[in-house]
Short mmCIF file of C-alpha atoms and ligand atoms in Angstrom, two decimals:
data_model
loop_
_atom_site.label_atom_id
_atom_site.label_comp_id
_atom_site.label_asym_id
_atom_site.label_seq_id
_atom_site.Cartn_x
_atom_site.Cartn_y
_atom_site.Cartn_z
CA UNK A 14 -5.38 22.63 -73.57
CA UNK A 15 -8.31 23.17 -75.79
CA UNK A 16 -10.73 26.09 -75.24
CA UNK A 17 -14.64 25.80 -75.04
CA UNK A 18 -17.23 28.54 -74.58
CA UNK A 19 -20.40 27.76 -73.34
CA UNK A 20 -23.48 30.11 -73.62
CA UNK A 21 -25.91 29.81 -70.90
CA UNK A 22 -23.09 28.40 -68.85
CA UNK A 23 -24.61 29.52 -65.44
CA UNK A 24 -28.03 27.75 -66.15
CA UNK A 25 -29.07 24.16 -64.97
CA UNK A 26 -27.61 22.18 -68.03
CA UNK A 27 -24.83 24.77 -68.88
CA UNK A 28 -23.42 24.69 -65.18
CA UNK A 29 -23.25 20.92 -65.22
CA UNK A 30 -21.60 21.06 -68.77
CA UNK A 31 -19.00 23.61 -67.76
CA UNK A 32 -18.07 21.45 -64.74
CA UNK A 33 -17.53 18.41 -67.02
CA UNK A 34 -15.61 20.09 -69.71
CA UNK A 35 -13.33 21.56 -66.95
CA UNK A 36 -11.59 18.18 -66.72
CA UNK A 37 -9.98 18.42 -70.09
CA UNK A 38 -10.45 21.99 -71.46
CA UNK A 39 -10.34 25.73 -70.63
CA UNK A 40 -13.89 26.82 -70.39
CA UNK A 41 -15.34 30.21 -70.98
CA UNK A 42 -18.98 30.76 -69.34
CA UNK A 43 -21.09 33.34 -70.83
CA UNK A 44 -24.26 34.28 -69.34
CA UNK A 45 -26.24 37.51 -68.68
CA UNK A 46 -27.87 35.64 -65.80
CA UNK A 47 -31.39 36.39 -67.15
CA UNK A 48 -32.35 32.90 -65.83
CA UNK A 49 -28.83 31.30 -65.13
CA UNK A 50 -27.59 31.91 -61.41
CA UNK A 51 -24.28 32.64 -60.17
CA UNK A 52 -24.50 29.99 -57.23
CA UNK A 53 -24.67 27.55 -60.16
CA UNK A 54 -21.00 28.04 -61.05
CA UNK A 55 -19.48 29.69 -57.73
CA UNK A 56 -17.65 26.45 -56.96
CA UNK A 57 -15.96 26.76 -60.44
CA UNK A 58 -14.66 30.38 -60.21
CA UNK A 59 -11.51 29.71 -58.42
CA UNK A 60 -10.36 27.23 -61.09
CA UNK A 61 -7.55 28.46 -63.17
CA UNK A 62 -8.95 27.00 -66.31
CA UNK A 63 -12.73 28.60 -65.70
CA UNK A 64 -13.44 32.15 -66.83
CA UNK A 65 -17.13 33.59 -66.19
CA UNK A 66 -18.34 36.51 -68.47
CA UNK A 67 -21.52 37.98 -67.35
CA UNK A 68 -22.58 39.05 -70.92
CA UNK A 69 -25.32 39.05 -73.26
CA UNK A 70 -24.65 36.80 -76.15
CA UNK A 71 -26.61 38.83 -78.61
CA UNK A 72 -24.21 41.58 -78.27
CA UNK A 73 -21.08 39.98 -77.07
CA UNK A 74 -17.67 40.05 -78.80
CA UNK A 75 -14.96 37.84 -77.98
CA UNK A 76 -11.34 38.13 -78.99
CA UNK A 77 -9.81 34.94 -77.67
CA UNK A 78 -9.43 32.08 -79.91
CA UNK A 79 -11.68 29.12 -78.93
CA UNK A 80 -12.07 25.73 -80.39
CA UNK A 81 -15.61 24.77 -79.54
CA UNK A 82 -18.61 26.73 -78.86
CA UNK A 83 -21.55 25.16 -77.01
CA UNK A 84 -24.70 27.33 -77.59
CA UNK A 85 -27.34 26.57 -74.85
CA UNK A 86 -28.26 30.21 -73.80
CA UNK A 87 -32.05 30.54 -73.78
CA UNK A 88 -34.89 30.91 -71.43
CA UNK A 89 -35.85 27.14 -71.25
CA UNK A 90 -38.68 26.81 -68.78
CA UNK A 91 -42.05 27.60 -70.00
CA UNK A 92 -42.56 30.17 -67.14
CA UNK A 93 -39.33 31.84 -67.86
CA UNK A 94 -40.21 32.24 -71.65
CA UNK A 95 -44.07 33.18 -71.07
CA UNK A 96 -42.65 36.12 -69.23
CA UNK A 97 -39.58 36.97 -71.43
CA UNK A 98 -41.00 36.28 -75.01
CA UNK A 99 -38.90 38.78 -76.76
CA UNK A 100 -35.67 37.80 -74.93
CA UNK A 101 -36.22 34.48 -75.94
CA UNK A 102 -36.83 35.04 -79.45
CA UNK A 103 -33.54 37.20 -79.74
CA UNK A 104 -31.22 34.74 -78.19
CA UNK A 105 -32.42 32.10 -80.66
CA UNK A 106 -31.92 34.23 -83.59
CA UNK A 107 -29.38 37.12 -83.05
CA UNK A 108 -27.52 35.22 -80.28
CA UNK A 109 -27.18 32.15 -82.49
CA UNK A 110 -26.00 34.41 -85.42
CA UNK A 111 -23.48 35.98 -83.24
CA UNK A 112 -22.09 32.90 -81.89
CA UNK A 113 -22.26 31.21 -85.34
CA UNK A 114 -19.94 34.02 -86.70
CA UNK A 115 -17.56 33.65 -83.85
CA UNK A 116 -17.31 29.93 -84.65
CA UNK A 117 -16.74 30.68 -88.44
CA UNK A 118 -14.05 33.30 -87.48
CA UNK A 119 -12.39 30.68 -85.14
CA UNK A 120 -12.77 27.83 -87.29
CA UNK A 121 -14.26 26.38 -84.13
CA UNK A 122 -16.62 23.58 -83.68
CA UNK A 123 -20.25 24.58 -83.00
CA UNK A 124 -23.19 22.70 -81.12
CA UNK A 125 -26.41 24.13 -80.66
CA UNK A 126 -28.97 22.74 -77.99
CA UNK A 127 -32.24 22.62 -79.81
CA UNK A 128 -35.37 21.17 -78.14
CA UNK A 129 -38.05 18.49 -78.43
CA UNK A 130 -40.17 21.51 -78.78
CA UNK A 131 -39.52 21.97 -82.19
CA UNK A 132 -41.89 19.05 -82.69
CA UNK A 133 -44.61 21.23 -81.03
CA UNK A 134 -47.80 18.85 -80.12
CA UNK A 135 -46.51 16.04 -82.17
CA UNK A 136 -48.68 13.88 -84.35
CA UNK A 137 -45.90 11.33 -84.80
CA UNK A 138 -44.98 9.09 -81.73
CA UNK A 139 -42.28 8.49 -80.58
CA UNK A 140 -40.64 11.60 -82.26
CA UNK A 141 -37.79 10.64 -84.83
CA UNK A 142 -35.46 13.60 -86.28
CA UNK A 143 -36.94 13.19 -89.45
CA UNK A 144 -40.42 14.47 -88.25
CA UNK A 145 -41.23 18.35 -89.03
CA UNK A 146 -43.60 18.88 -86.20
CA UNK A 147 -46.71 20.35 -85.33
CA UNK A 148 -45.94 23.89 -84.01
CA UNK A 149 -48.50 26.92 -83.56
CA UNK A 150 -46.30 29.73 -84.85
CA UNK A 151 -48.12 32.51 -82.99
CA UNK A 152 -49.06 30.41 -79.85
CA UNK A 153 -48.04 30.55 -76.21
CA UNK A 154 -44.81 28.59 -76.52
CA UNK A 155 -44.08 29.80 -80.41
CA UNK A 156 -41.28 32.42 -79.02
CA UNK A 157 -39.47 29.35 -77.63
CA UNK A 158 -40.52 26.79 -80.58
CA UNK A 159 -39.78 29.20 -83.36
CA UNK A 160 -36.48 30.65 -81.81
CA UNK A 161 -35.12 27.16 -81.73
CA UNK A 162 -36.66 26.27 -85.22
CA UNK A 163 -35.16 29.45 -86.57
CA UNK A 164 -31.47 28.64 -84.97
CA UNK A 165 -31.76 25.11 -86.64
CA UNK A 166 -32.32 26.79 -90.00
CA UNK A 167 -29.75 29.49 -89.41
CA UNK A 168 -27.06 26.60 -89.08
CA UNK A 169 -28.29 25.15 -92.23
CA UNK A 170 -28.16 28.29 -94.04
CA UNK A 171 -24.57 29.00 -92.70
CA UNK A 172 -23.82 25.44 -94.15
CA UNK A 173 -24.99 26.64 -97.70
CA UNK A 174 -23.16 30.21 -97.45
CA UNK A 175 -19.95 29.46 -95.57
CA UNK A 176 -19.67 25.63 -95.95
CA UNK A 177 -19.44 25.75 -92.05
CA UNK A 178 -21.33 22.84 -90.62
CA UNK A 179 -22.97 23.18 -87.01
CA UNK A 180 -24.07 20.39 -84.82
CA UNK A 181 -27.76 20.28 -83.60
CA UNK A 182 -28.81 18.59 -80.64
CA UNK A 183 -32.67 18.39 -79.83
CA UNK A 184 -32.64 17.93 -75.79
CA UNK A 185 -35.91 16.16 -74.37
CA UNK A 186 -36.95 16.98 -70.76
CA UNK A 187 -33.96 17.03 -68.51
CA UNK A 188 -33.79 17.23 -64.74
CA UNK A 189 -31.73 17.02 -61.75
CA UNK A 190 -29.84 19.03 -59.04
CA UNK A 191 -29.45 22.95 -59.77
CA UNK A 192 -32.91 23.31 -61.68
CA UNK A 193 -34.44 26.36 -60.45
CA UNK A 194 -36.70 25.76 -57.56
CA UNK A 195 -39.31 28.12 -59.09
CA UNK A 196 -39.19 27.87 -62.72
CA UNK A 197 -42.40 26.30 -62.97
CA UNK A 198 -41.20 22.89 -64.31
CA UNK A 199 -43.30 19.67 -63.42
CA UNK A 200 -39.88 18.13 -61.63
CA UNK A 201 -39.09 21.15 -59.15
CA UNK A 202 -42.78 21.90 -58.97
CA UNK A 203 -43.84 18.30 -57.72
CA UNK A 204 -40.77 17.78 -55.64
CA UNK A 205 -41.25 20.97 -53.61
CA UNK A 206 -44.98 20.48 -53.31
CA UNK A 207 -44.43 17.14 -52.03
CA UNK A 208 -41.78 18.02 -49.57
CA UNK A 209 -43.97 20.82 -48.13
CA UNK A 210 -46.92 18.41 -47.98
CA UNK A 211 -48.94 20.40 -50.36
CA UNK A 212 -51.07 18.72 -53.22
CA UNK A 213 -49.54 18.12 -56.59
CA UNK A 214 -50.75 20.72 -59.14
CA UNK A 215 -51.69 18.52 -62.28
CA UNK A 216 -52.39 20.53 -65.19
CA UNK A 217 -55.12 19.20 -67.33
CA UNK A 218 -56.16 15.57 -67.06
CA UNK A 219 -52.41 14.44 -66.09
CA UNK A 220 -52.64 11.91 -69.20
CA UNK A 221 -50.31 13.88 -71.29
CA UNK A 222 -46.96 12.15 -71.47
CA UNK A 223 -43.00 13.11 -70.75
CA UNK A 224 -40.06 11.30 -70.54
CA UNK A 225 -37.17 12.36 -68.00
CA UNK A 226 -33.49 12.25 -68.55
CA UNK A 227 -31.07 12.65 -65.82
CA UNK A 228 -28.52 15.58 -66.22
CA UNK A 229 -25.28 13.47 -66.01
CA UNK A 230 -26.72 11.53 -69.13
CA UNK A 231 -27.77 14.61 -70.94
CA UNK A 232 -24.25 16.23 -70.13
CA UNK A 233 -22.53 13.02 -71.36
CA UNK A 234 -24.45 13.00 -74.66
CA UNK A 235 -23.76 16.63 -75.31
CA UNK A 236 -20.09 15.87 -75.04
CA UNK A 237 -20.33 12.91 -77.26
CA UNK A 238 -21.90 14.79 -79.79
CA UNK A 239 -19.33 17.46 -79.92
CA UNK A 240 -16.35 14.69 -80.05
CA UNK A 241 -18.01 12.76 -82.72
CA UNK A 242 -18.04 13.29 -86.33
CA UNK A 243 -21.75 13.34 -86.31
CA UNK A 244 -23.67 16.69 -86.83
CA UNK A 245 -27.30 15.65 -86.32
CA UNK A 246 -30.02 16.80 -85.76
CA UNK A 247 -29.97 14.15 -83.07
CA UNK A 248 -32.43 13.66 -80.26
CA UNK A 249 -31.01 13.17 -76.77
CA UNK A 250 -33.43 12.12 -74.02
CA UNK A 251 -35.08 9.43 -72.29
CA UNK A 252 -37.27 7.13 -74.14
CA UNK A 253 -39.11 5.96 -70.90
CA UNK A 254 -42.44 7.66 -71.19
CA UNK A 255 -44.65 8.34 -68.15
CA UNK A 256 -48.09 10.17 -67.93
CA UNK A 257 -47.94 13.01 -65.65
CA UNK A 258 -50.24 11.30 -63.11
CA UNK A 259 -47.71 8.26 -63.03
CA UNK A 260 -44.88 10.69 -62.55
CA UNK A 261 -46.92 12.37 -59.69
CA UNK A 262 -47.25 9.12 -58.01
CA UNK A 263 -43.43 8.16 -58.27
CA UNK A 264 -42.86 11.71 -56.50
CA UNK A 265 -45.47 10.60 -54.04
CA UNK A 266 -43.89 7.43 -53.32
CA UNK A 267 -40.26 8.46 -53.34
CA UNK A 268 -40.86 11.54 -50.92
CA UNK A 269 -42.85 9.16 -48.68
CA UNK A 270 -45.82 11.78 -48.54
CA UNK A 271 -49.41 11.15 -48.33
CA UNK A 272 -50.53 14.25 -50.47
CA UNK A 273 -53.38 14.40 -53.10
CA UNK A 274 -53.62 15.86 -56.45
CA UNK A 275 -55.00 19.28 -57.35
CA UNK A 276 -56.14 19.37 -60.99
CA UNK A 277 -55.73 22.74 -62.66
CA UNK A 278 -56.65 23.68 -66.18
CA UNK A 279 -54.74 22.52 -68.95
CA UNK A 280 -51.86 24.90 -70.13
CA UNK A 281 -52.41 26.06 -73.69
CA UNK A 282 -50.71 24.22 -76.56
CA UNK A 283 -49.47 21.86 -73.99
CA UNK A 284 -47.93 18.97 -75.78
CA UNK A 285 -50.18 15.71 -75.36
CA UNK A 286 -47.43 13.17 -75.78
CA UNK A 287 -43.70 13.33 -76.00
CA UNK A 288 -40.98 10.73 -76.06
CA UNK A 289 -37.70 10.69 -78.37
CA UNK A 290 -36.57 7.97 -80.72
CA UNK A 291 -33.18 7.62 -79.86
CA UNK A 292 -32.18 4.98 -82.35
CA UNK A 293 -29.71 7.69 -83.87
CA UNK A 294 -28.03 8.61 -80.89
CA UNK A 295 -27.40 4.81 -80.14
CA UNK A 296 -26.12 4.06 -83.58
CA UNK A 297 -24.05 7.39 -83.93
CA UNK A 298 -22.74 8.10 -80.54
CA UNK A 299 -23.28 4.67 -78.85
CA UNK A 300 -25.24 6.83 -76.17
CA UNK A 301 -28.31 6.01 -74.34
CA UNK A 302 -29.36 7.26 -70.76
CA UNK A 303 -27.98 5.04 -67.79
CA UNK A 304 -29.66 6.67 -64.70
CA UNK A 305 -32.97 5.09 -63.76
CA UNK A 306 -35.78 7.52 -62.73
CA UNK A 307 -35.94 6.64 -59.23
CA UNK A 308 -32.28 7.08 -58.79
CA UNK A 309 -32.04 10.44 -60.49
CA UNK A 310 -35.32 11.50 -58.67
CA UNK A 311 -33.63 10.55 -55.39
CA UNK A 312 -30.62 12.59 -56.05
CA UNK A 313 -32.90 15.54 -56.84
CA UNK A 314 -34.99 15.48 -53.96
CA UNK A 315 -32.04 15.30 -51.76
CA UNK A 316 -30.90 18.45 -53.61
CA UNK A 317 -34.07 20.22 -53.03
CA UNK A 318 -34.25 19.22 -49.32
CA UNK A 319 -30.80 20.54 -48.69
CA UNK A 320 -31.17 23.98 -50.95
CA UNK A 321 -34.81 24.65 -49.70
CA UNK A 322 -34.20 23.60 -46.14
CA UNK A 323 -37.34 21.31 -46.33
N1 LIG B 29 -47.04 20.00 -65.31
C1 LIG B 29 -48.17 19.89 -64.26
N2 LIG B 29 -47.92 20.38 -63.26
C2 LIG B 29 -47.00 21.48 -63.09
C3 LIG B 29 -46.21 21.69 -63.71
C4 LIG B 29 -46.22 21.05 -65.00
O1 LIG B 29 -49.07 18.89 -64.57
O2 LIG B 29 -46.86 21.99 -61.92
C5 LIG B 29 -47.21 19.38 -66.56
C6 LIG B 29 -47.24 20.32 -67.98
O3 LIG B 29 -48.53 20.83 -68.23
C7 LIG B 29 -46.79 19.41 -68.94
C8 LIG B 29 -45.58 18.41 -68.29
O4 LIG B 29 -46.02 18.49 -66.87
O5 LIG B 29 -47.49 18.58 -69.55
C9 LIG B 29 -44.24 18.98 -68.41
O6 LIG B 29 -44.21 20.34 -68.06
P1 LIG B 29 -42.88 21.16 -68.07
O7 LIG B 29 -43.11 22.50 -67.83
O8 LIG B 29 -41.89 20.24 -66.89
O9 LIG B 29 -42.10 20.98 -69.37
P2 LIG B 29 -42.48 21.01 -70.83
O10 LIG B 29 -42.16 19.56 -71.28
O11 LIG B 29 -43.96 21.20 -70.95
O12 LIG B 29 -41.59 21.84 -71.41
#
């Protein structure tokens, strides 16, 4: 059985990825639980081929031989990285270096989950992998954006210095069960507000756009990238673009609640438009999202109804 290490394995995407990998691999899940949650992996702990290590990837050392390293660890939601900016920068620099060294030592495959945030507030739309981005290096989001950009650059530096090639996936907005109820992102915020019959908090005009990829599609895309001979960078996400107001209407309709919108000031440096060009993923991986927004949102609404007792 191949051995895979997943950093950030107790987080939202990480825990779903661990579960999927367990079907064929032995999985070592590393997480310091700064934003990940033990509950996300509780049901996996009894499996013989699953090991949980509560460790910080920045200082972590590991003697076991592994075949694959998935580096997901980060504080990924704006609320989490606003309140932990230094930790965010370190996991995307020291943490990435530590895991790259581990992969080099083991001659393991390495996949880094970068982000659509590396395009910043994009001036090119939709965003292709060839776009360099429009990022404020000292702004509200810079701790996240620049740590991810640094990691991408470090992977390229390892390629030059050690002839070691790492894979780079740029993840666009992803949603589904196991998102944290209080992580401040638009999907849990709107669903929970709606279920509590409260107005939906729309930041700014609500004309900013996002597209939403369901978690099972994202996990499949990450596995496909690791199993392919392609290194990226590659965008994974949904090309179906919605304004935040359209998205709010969708949540209102699917929860069946007669609620209003509460307009709040726009967040600083909030990207005005975002949508991936996924031609490369279609060509190189034969991948595209399969789950329609309504279907994915209904599953996510059910999850929050159950876990939040709403
Ligand atoms: N947003 C909003 N209300 C909320 C939470 C978020 O209007 O309660 C907006 C936010 O300003 C952004 C978009 O929804 O334009 C997506 O925000 P999220 O934090 O989910 O992810 P981002 O793509 O910004 O990382």
